[in-house]
Coordinates of N, CA and C in Angstrom, one line a residue:
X1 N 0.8 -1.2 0.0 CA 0.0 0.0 0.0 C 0.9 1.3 0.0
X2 N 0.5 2.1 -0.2 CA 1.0 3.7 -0.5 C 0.7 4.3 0.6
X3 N 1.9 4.9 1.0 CA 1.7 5.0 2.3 C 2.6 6.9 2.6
X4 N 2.1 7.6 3.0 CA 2.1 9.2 3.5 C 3.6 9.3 4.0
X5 N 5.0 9.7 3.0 CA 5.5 9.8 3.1 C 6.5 11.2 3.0
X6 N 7.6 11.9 3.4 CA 7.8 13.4 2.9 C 7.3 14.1 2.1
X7 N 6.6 14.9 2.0 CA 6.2 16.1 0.9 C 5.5 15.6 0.2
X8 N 4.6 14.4 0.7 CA 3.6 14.1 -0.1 C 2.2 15.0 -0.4
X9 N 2.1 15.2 -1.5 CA 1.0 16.0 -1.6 C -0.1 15.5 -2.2
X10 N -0.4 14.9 -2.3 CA -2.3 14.3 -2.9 C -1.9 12.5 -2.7
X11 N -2.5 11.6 -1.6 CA -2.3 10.4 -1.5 C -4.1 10.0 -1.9
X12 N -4.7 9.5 -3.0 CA -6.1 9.3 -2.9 C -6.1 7.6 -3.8
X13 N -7.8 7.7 -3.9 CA -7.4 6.7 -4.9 C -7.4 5.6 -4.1
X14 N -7.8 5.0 -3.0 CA -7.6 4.0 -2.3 C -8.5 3.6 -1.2
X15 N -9.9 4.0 -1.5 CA -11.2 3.7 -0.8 C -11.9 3.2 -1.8
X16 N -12.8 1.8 -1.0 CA -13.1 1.0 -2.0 C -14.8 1.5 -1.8
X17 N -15.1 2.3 -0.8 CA -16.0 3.4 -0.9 C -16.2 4.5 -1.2
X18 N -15.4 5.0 -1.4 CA -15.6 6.5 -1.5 C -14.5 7.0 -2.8
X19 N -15.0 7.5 -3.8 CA -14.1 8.4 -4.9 C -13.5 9.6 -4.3
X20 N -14.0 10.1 -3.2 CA -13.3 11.3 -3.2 C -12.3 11.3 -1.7
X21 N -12.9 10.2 -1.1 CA -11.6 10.2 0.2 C -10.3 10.1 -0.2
X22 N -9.2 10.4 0.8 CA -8.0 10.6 0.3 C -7.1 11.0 1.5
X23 N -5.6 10.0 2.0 CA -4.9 10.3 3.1 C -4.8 11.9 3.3
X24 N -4.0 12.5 1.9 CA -3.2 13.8 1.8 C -3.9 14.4 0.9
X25 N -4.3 15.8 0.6 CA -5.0 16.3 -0.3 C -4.5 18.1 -0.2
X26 N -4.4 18.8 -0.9 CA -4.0 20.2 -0.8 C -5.2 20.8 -0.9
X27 N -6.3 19.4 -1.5 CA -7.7 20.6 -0.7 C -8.6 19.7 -1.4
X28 N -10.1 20.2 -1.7 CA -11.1 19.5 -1.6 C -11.4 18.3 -3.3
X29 N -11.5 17.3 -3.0 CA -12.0 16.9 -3.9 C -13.2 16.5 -4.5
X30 N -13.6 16.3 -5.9 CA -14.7 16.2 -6.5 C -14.4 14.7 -7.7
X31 N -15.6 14.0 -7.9 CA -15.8 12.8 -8.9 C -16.3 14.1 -10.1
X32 N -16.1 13.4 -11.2 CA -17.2 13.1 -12.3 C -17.5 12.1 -13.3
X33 N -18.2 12.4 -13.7 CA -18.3 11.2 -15.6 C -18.7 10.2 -14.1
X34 N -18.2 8.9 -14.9 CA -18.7 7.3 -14.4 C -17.6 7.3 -13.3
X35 N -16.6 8.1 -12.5 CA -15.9 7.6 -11.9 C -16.8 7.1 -10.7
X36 N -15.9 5.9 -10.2 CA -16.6 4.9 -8.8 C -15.8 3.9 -8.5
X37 N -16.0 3.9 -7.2 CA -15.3 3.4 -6.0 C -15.5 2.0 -6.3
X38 N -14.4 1.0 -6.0 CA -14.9 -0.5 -6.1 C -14.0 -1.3 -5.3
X39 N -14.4 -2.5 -5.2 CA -13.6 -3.4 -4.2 C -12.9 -4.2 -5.0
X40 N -12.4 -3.8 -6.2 CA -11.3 -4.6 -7.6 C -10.4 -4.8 -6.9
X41 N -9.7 -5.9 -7.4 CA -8.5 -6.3 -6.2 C -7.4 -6.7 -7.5
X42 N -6.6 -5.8 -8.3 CA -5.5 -6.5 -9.8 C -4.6 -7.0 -9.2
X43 N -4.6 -7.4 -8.0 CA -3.5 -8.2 -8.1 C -3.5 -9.6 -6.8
X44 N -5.4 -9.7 -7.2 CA -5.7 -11.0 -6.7 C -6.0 -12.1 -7.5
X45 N -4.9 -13.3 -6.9 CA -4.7 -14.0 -7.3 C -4.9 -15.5 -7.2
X46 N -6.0 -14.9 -6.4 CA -7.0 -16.5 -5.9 C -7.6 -16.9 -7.4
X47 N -7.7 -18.3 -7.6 CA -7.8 -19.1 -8.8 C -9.4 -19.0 -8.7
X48 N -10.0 -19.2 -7.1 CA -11.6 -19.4 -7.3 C -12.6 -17.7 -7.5
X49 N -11.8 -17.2 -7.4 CA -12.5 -15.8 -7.8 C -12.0 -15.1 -9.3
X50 N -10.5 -15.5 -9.8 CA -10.4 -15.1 -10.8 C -11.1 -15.6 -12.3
X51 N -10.8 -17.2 -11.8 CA -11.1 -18.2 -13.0 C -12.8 -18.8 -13.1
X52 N -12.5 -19.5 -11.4 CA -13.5 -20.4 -10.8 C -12.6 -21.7 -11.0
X53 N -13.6 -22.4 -10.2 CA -13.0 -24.2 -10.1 C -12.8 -24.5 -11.6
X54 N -12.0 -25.5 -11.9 CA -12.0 -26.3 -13.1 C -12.9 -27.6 -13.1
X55 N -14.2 -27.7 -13.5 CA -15.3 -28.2 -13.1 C -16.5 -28.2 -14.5
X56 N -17.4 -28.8 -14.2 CA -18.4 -28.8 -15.1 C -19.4 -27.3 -14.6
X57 N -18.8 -26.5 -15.8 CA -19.2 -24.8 -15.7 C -21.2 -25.0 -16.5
X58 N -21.6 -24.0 -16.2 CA -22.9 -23.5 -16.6 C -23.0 -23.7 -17.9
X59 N -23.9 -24.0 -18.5 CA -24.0 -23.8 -20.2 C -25.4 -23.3 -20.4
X60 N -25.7 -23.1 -21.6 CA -26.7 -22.3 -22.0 C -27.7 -24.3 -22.5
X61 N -28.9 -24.0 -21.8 CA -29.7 -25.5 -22.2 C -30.5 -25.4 -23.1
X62 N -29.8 -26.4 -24.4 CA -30.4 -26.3 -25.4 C -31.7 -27.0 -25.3
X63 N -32.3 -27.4 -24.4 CA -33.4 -28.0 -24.8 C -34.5 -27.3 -23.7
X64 N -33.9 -26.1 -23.0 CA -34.9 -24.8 -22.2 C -36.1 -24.2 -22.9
X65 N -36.9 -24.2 -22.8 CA -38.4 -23.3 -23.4 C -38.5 -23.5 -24.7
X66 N -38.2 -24.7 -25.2 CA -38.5 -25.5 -26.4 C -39.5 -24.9 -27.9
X67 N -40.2 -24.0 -27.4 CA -40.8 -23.4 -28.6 C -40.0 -22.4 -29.2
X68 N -38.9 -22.3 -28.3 CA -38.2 -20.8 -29.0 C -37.2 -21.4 -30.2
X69 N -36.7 -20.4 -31.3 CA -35.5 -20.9 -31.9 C -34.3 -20.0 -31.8
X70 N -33.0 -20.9 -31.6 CA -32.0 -19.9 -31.1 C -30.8 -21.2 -32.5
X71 N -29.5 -20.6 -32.3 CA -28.1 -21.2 -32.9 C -27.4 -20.8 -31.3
X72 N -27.1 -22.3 -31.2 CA -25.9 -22.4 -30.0 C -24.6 -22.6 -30.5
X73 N -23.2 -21.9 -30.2 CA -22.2 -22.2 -30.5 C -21.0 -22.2 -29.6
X74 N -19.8 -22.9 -29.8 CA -18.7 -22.8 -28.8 C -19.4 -23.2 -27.2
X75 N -19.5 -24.9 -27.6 CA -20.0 -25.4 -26.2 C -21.1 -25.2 -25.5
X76 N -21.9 -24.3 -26.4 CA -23.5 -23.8 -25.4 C -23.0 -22.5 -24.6
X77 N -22.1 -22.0 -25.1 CA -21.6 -20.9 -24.1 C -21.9 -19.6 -25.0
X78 N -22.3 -19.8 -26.2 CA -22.6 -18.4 -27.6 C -24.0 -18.8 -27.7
X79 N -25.1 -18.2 -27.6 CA -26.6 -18.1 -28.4 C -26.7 -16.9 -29.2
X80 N -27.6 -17.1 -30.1 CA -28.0 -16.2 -31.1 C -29.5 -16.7 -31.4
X81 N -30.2 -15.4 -31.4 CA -32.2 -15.6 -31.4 C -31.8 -16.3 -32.7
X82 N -33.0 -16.8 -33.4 CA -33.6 -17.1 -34.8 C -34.6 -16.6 -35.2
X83 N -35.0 -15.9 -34.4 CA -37.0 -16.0 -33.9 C -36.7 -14.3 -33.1
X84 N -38.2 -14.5 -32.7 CA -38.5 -12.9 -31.9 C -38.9 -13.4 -30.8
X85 N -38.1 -12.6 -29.4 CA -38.2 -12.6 -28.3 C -37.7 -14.2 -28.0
X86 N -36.6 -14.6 -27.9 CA -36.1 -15.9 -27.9 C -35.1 -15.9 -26.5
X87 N -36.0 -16.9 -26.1 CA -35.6 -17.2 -24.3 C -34.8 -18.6 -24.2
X88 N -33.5 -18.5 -23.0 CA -33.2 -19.8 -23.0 C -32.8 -19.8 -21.2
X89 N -33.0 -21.1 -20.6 CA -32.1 -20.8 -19.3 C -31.0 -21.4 -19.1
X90 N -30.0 -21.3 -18.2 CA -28.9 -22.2 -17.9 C -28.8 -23.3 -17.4
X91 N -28.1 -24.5 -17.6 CA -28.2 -25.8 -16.9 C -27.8 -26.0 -15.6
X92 N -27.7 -25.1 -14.9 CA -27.6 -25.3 -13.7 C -28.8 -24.5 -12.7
X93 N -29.5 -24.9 -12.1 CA -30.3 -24.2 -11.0 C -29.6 -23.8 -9.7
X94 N -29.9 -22.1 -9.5 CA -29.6 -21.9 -8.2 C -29.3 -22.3 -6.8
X95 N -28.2 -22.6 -7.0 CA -28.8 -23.2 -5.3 C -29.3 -21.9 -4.4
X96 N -30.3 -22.9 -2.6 CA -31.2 -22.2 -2.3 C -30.5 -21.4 -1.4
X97 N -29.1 -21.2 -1.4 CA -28.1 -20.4 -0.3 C -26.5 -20.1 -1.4
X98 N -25.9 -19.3 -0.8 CA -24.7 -18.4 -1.7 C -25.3 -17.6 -2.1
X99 N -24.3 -17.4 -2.7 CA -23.4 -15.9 -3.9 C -23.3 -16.7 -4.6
X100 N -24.2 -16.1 -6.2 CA -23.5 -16.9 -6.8 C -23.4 -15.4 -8.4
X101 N -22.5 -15.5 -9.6 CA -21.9 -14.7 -10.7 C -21.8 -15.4 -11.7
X102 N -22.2 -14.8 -12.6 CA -21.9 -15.1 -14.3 C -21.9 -14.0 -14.9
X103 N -21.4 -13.8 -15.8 CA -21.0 -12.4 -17.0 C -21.4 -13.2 -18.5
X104 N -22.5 -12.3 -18.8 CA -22.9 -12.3 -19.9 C -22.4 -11.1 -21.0
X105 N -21.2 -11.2 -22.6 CA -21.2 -10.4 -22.9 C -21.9 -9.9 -24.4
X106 N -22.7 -9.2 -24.6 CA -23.7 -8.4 -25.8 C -23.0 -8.8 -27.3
X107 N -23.4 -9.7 -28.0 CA -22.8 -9.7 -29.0 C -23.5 -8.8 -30.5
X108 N -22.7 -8.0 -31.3 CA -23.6 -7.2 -32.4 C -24.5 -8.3 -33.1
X109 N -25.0 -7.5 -33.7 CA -26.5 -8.3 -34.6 C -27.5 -8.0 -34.8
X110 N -28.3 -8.1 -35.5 CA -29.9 -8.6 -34.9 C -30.2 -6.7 -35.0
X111 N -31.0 -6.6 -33.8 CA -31.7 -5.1 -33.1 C -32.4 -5.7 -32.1
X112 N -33.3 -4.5 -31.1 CA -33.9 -4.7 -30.3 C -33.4 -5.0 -29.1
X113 N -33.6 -5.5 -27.6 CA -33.2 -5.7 -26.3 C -32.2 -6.9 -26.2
X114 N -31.8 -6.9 -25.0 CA -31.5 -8.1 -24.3 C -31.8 -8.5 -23.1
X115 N -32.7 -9.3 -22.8 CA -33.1 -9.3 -21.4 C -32.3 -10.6 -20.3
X116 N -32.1 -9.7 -19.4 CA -30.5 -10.8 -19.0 C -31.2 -11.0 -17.4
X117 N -31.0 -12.2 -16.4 CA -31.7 -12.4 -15.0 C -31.8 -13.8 -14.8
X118 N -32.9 -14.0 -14.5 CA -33.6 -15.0 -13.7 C -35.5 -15.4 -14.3
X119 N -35.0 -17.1 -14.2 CA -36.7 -17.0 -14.6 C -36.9 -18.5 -13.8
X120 N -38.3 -19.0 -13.3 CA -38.7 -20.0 -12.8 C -38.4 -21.2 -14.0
X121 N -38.1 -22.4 -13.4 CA -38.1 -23.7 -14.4 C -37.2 -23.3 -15.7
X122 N -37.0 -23.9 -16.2 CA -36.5 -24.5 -17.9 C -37.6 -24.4 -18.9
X123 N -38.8 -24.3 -18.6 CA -39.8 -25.0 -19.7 C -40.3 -23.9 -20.6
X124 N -40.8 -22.4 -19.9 CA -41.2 -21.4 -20.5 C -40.8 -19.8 -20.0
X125 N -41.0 -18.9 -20.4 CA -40.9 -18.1 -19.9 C -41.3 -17.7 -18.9
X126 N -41.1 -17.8 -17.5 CA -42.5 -17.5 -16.6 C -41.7 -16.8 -15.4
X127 N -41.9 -16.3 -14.9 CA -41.9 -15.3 -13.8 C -40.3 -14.8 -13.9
X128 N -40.0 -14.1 -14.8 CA -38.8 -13.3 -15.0 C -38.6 -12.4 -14.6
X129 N -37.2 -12.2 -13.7 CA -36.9 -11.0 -13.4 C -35.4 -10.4 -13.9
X130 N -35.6 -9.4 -14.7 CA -34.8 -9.6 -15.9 C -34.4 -7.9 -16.2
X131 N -32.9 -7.8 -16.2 CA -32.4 -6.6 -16.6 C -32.9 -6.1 -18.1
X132 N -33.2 -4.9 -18.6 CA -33.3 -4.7 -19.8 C -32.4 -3.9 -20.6
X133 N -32.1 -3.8 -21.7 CA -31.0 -2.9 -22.2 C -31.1 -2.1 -22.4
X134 N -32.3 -2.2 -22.5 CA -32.5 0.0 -22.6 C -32.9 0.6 -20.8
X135 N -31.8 0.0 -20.1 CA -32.2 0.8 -18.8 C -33.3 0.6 -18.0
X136 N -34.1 -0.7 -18.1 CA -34.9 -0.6 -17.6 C -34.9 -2.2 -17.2
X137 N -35.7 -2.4 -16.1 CA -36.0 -3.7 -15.6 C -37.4 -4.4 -15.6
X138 N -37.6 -5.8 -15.7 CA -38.8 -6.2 -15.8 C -39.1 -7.0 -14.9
X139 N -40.1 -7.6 -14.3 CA -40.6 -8.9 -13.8 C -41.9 -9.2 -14.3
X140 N -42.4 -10.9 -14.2 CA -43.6 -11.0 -14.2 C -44.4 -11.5 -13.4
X141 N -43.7 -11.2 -11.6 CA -45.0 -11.4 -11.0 C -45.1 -10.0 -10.3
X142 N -45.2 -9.3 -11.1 CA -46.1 -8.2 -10.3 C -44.7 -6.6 -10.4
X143 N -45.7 -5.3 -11.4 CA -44.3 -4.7 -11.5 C -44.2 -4.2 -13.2
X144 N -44.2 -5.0 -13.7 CA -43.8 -4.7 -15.2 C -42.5 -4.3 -15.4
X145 N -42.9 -3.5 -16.3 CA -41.3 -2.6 -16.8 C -41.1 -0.9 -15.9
X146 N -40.0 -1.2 -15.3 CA -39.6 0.1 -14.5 C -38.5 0.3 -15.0
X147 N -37.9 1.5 -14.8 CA -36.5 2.4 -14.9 C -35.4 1.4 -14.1
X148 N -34.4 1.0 -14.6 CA -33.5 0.6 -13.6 C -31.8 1.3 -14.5
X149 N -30.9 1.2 -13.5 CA -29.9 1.0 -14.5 C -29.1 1.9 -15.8
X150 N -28.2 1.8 -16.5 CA -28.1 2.8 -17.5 C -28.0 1.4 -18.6
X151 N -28.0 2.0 -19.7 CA -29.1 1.1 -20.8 C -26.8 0.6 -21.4
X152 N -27.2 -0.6 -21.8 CA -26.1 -1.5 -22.7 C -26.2 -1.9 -24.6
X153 N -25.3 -2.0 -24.6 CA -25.3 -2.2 -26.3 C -24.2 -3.4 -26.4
X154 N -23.9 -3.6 -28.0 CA -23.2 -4.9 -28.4 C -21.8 -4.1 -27.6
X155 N -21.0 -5.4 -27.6 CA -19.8 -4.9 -26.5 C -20.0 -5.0 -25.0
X156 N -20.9 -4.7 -24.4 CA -20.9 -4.3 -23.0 C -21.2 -6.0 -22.2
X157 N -20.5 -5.5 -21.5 CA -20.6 -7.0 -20.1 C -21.4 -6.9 -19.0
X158 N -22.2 -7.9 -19.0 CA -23.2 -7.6 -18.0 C -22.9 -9.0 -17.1
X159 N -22.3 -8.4 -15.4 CA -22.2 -9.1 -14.4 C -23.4 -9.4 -13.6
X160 N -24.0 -10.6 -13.7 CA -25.3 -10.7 -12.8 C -24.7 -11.7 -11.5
X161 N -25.1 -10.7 -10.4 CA -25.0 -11.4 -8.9 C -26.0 -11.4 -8.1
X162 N -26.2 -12.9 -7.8 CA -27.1 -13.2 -7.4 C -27.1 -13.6 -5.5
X163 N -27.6 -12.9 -4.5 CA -27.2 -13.4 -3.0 C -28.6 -14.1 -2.8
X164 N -28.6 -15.1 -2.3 CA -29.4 -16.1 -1.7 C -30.1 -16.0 -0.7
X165 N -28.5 -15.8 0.0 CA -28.7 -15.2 1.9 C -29.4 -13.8 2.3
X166 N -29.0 -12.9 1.2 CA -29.6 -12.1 1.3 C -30.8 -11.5 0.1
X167 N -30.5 -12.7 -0.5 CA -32.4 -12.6 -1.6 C -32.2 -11.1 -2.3
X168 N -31.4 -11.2 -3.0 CA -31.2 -9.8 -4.0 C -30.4 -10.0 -5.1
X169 N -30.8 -9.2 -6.1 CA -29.9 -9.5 -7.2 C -29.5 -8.3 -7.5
X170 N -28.6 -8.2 -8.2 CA -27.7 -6.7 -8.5 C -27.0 -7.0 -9.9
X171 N -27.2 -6.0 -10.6 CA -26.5 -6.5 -12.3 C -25.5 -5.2 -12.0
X172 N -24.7 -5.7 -13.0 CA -23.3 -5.0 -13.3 C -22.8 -4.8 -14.8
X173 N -22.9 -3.1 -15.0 CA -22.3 -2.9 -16.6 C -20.9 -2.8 -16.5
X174 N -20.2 -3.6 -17.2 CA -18.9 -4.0 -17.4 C -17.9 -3.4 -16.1
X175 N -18.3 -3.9 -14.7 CA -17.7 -4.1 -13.5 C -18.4 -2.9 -12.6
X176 N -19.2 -2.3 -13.1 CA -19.7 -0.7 -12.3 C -21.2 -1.6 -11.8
X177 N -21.8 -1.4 -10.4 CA -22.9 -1.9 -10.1 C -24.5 -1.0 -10.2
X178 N -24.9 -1.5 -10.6 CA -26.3 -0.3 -11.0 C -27.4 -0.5 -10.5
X179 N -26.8 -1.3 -8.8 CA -27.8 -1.1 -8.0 C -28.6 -2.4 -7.6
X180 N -29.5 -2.7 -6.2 CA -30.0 -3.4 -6.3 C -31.4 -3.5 -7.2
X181 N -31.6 -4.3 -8.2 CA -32.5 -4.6 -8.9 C -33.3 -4.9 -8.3
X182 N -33.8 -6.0 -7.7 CA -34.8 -6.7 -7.1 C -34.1 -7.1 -5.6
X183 N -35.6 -7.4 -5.0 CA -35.3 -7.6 -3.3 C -36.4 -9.0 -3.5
X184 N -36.5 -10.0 -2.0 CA -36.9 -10.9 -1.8 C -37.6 -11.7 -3.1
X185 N -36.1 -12.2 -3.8 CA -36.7 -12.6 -5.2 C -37.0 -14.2 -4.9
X186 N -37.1 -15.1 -3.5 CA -37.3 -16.3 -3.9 C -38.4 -15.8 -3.5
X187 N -39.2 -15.1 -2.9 CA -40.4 -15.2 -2.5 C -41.3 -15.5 -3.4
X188 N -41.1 -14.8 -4.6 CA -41.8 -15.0 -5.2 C -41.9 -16.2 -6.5
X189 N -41.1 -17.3 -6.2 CA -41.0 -18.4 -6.6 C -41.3 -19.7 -6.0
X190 N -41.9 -20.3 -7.1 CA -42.4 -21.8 -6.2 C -41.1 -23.2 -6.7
X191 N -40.6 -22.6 -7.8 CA -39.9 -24.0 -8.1 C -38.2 -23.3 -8.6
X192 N -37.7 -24.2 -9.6 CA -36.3 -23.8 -8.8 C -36.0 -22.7 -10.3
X193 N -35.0 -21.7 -9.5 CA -34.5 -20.6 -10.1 C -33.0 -21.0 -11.1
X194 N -33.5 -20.4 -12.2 CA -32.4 -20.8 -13.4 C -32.0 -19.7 -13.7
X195 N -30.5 -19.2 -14.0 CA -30.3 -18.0 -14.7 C -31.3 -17.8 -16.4
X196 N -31.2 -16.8 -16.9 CA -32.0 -16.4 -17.7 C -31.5 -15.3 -18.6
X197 N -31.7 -15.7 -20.3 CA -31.0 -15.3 -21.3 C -31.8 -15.0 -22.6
X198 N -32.5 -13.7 -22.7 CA -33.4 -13.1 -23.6 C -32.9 -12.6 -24.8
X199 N -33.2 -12.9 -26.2 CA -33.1 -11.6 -27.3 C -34.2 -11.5 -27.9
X200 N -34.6 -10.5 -28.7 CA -35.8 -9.5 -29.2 C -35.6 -10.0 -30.4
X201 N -34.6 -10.0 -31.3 CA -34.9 -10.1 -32.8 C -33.6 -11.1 -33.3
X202 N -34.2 -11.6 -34.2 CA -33.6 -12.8 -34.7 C -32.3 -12.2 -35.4
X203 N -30.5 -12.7 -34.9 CA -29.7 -12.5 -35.1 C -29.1 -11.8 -33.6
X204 N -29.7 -11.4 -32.5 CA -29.2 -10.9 -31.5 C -28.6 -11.9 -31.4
X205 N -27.3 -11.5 -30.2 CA -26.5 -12.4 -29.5 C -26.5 -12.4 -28.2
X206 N -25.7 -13.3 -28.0 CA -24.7 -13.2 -26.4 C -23.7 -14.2 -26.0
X207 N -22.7 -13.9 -25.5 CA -22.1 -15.0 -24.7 C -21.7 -14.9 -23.3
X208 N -21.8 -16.4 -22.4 CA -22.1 -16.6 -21.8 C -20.9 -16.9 -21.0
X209 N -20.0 -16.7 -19.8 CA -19.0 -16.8 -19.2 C -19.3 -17.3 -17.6
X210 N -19.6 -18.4 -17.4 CA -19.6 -18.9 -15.8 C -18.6 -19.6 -15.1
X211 N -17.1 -19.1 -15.8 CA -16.4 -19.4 -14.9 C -15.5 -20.1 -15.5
X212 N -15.9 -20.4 -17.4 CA -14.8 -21.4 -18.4 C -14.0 -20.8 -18.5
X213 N -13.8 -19.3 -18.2 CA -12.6 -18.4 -18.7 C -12.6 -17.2 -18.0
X214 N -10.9 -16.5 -17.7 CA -11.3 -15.4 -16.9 C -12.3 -14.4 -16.6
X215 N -13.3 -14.4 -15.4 CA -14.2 -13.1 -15.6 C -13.5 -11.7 -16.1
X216 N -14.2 -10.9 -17.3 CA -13.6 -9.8 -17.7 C -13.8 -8.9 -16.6
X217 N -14.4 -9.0 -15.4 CA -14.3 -8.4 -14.2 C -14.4 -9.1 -12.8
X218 N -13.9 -8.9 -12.1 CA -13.9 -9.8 -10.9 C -15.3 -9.7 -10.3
X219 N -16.0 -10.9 -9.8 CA -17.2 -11.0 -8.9 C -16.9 -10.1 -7.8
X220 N -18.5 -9.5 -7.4 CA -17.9 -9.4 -6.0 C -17.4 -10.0 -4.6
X221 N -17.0 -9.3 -3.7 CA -16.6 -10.2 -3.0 C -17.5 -11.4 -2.3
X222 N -16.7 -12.6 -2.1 CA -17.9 -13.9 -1.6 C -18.6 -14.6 -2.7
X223 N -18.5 -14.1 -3.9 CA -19.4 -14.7 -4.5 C -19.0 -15.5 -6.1
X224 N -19.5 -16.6 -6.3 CA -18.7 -17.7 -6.7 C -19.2 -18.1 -8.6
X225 N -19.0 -18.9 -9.2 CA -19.1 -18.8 -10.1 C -20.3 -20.1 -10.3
X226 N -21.4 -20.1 -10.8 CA -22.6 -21.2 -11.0 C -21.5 -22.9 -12.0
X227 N -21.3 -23.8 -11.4 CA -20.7 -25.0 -11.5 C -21.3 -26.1 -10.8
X228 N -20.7 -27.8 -11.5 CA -20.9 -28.6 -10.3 C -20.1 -28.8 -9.5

């Protein structure tokens, strides 16, 4: 660590709260633009937060909500719609306790949304609660479409973290958090919770990262990557 040494004059830059705290300062400081505070750690080097286990990782389930048409590629870990409004979930279900992270990133194509989250079962689309890309969030038990968030395009990475223990989900644009999205989200589920992977128009994309390859941002802290 950097530490307040002779004639030091501005020591900042090292609150994993606060943009504008700072040891030494010759006077007041101010943020702007997207700057923000985070708990990034570049030069941690734990294998289960950087990589995850070397294990049987998440895949995208080609045989989830069966009426839709999508192209899976590179292991079930690339989808692309064929169709309109084209849903798929992950082969792994939540478990009912942890942290758990996956990074989904926006691939060009297509037009229209991406809806990125959580949905009940494998079978249909049903009770989603689901980031949107134009800035806004959905669910369908109760709620609709609200404002959440600042809106993403092809390129951008979307970190979804999901707490169990504490029943909240929080999405993340390419490592910046945009808040809690949803609160007591098992409540409102009867059967088991699958991550959840939307496009609008046929040719959208996305790919899918739960832990096959380094996250392009680190999870937050405690929280793990969806595996067996």
């Amino acid at each position: 660590p950097l530490t307040n040494v002779t004639n030091t004059k501005l020591l900042c830059c090292q609150s994993p709260t606060s943009t504008t705290a700072a040891a030494v300062t010759p006077g007041s400081i101010t943020s702007a633009g997207d700057a923000a505070a985070t708990t990034f750690n570049p030069f941690n080097t734990d294998i289960n937060t950087v990589r995850g286990q070397e294990t049987g990782h998440m895949t995208i389930n080609p045989l989830s909500i069966p009426t839709e048409s999508v192209t899976l590629a590179n292991g079930n870990f690339e989808m692309t719609g064929a169709g309109t409004n084209v849903g798929r979930t992950g082969t792994i279900a939540i478990p009912s306790s942890g942290k758990w992270f996956w990074e989904i990133t926006c691939n060009s194509g297509g037009s229209g949304v991406w809806l990125l989250g959580l949905n009940e079962g494998s079978s249909s689309q049903s009770k989603r609660l689901v980031y949107v890309s134009d800035a806004r969030k959905y669910t369908d038990t109760g709620g609709g479409f609200s404002s959440y968030g600042g809106s993403f395009s092809a390129g951008d990475v979307i970190g979804v973290a999901v707490d169990m223990d504490a029943d909240t989900l929080v999405f993340y644009k390419n490592g910046f958090s945009q808040g809690t999205a949803f609160t007591n989200i098992s409540s409102g589920y009867t059967g088991d919770i699958f991550p959840y992977f939307q496009t609008e128009t046929s040719g959208r994309g996305l790919f899918l990262n739960s832990g096959q390859k380094p996250f392009k941002f680190a999870p937050p802290d405690g929280f793990q990557p969806l595996n067996t």
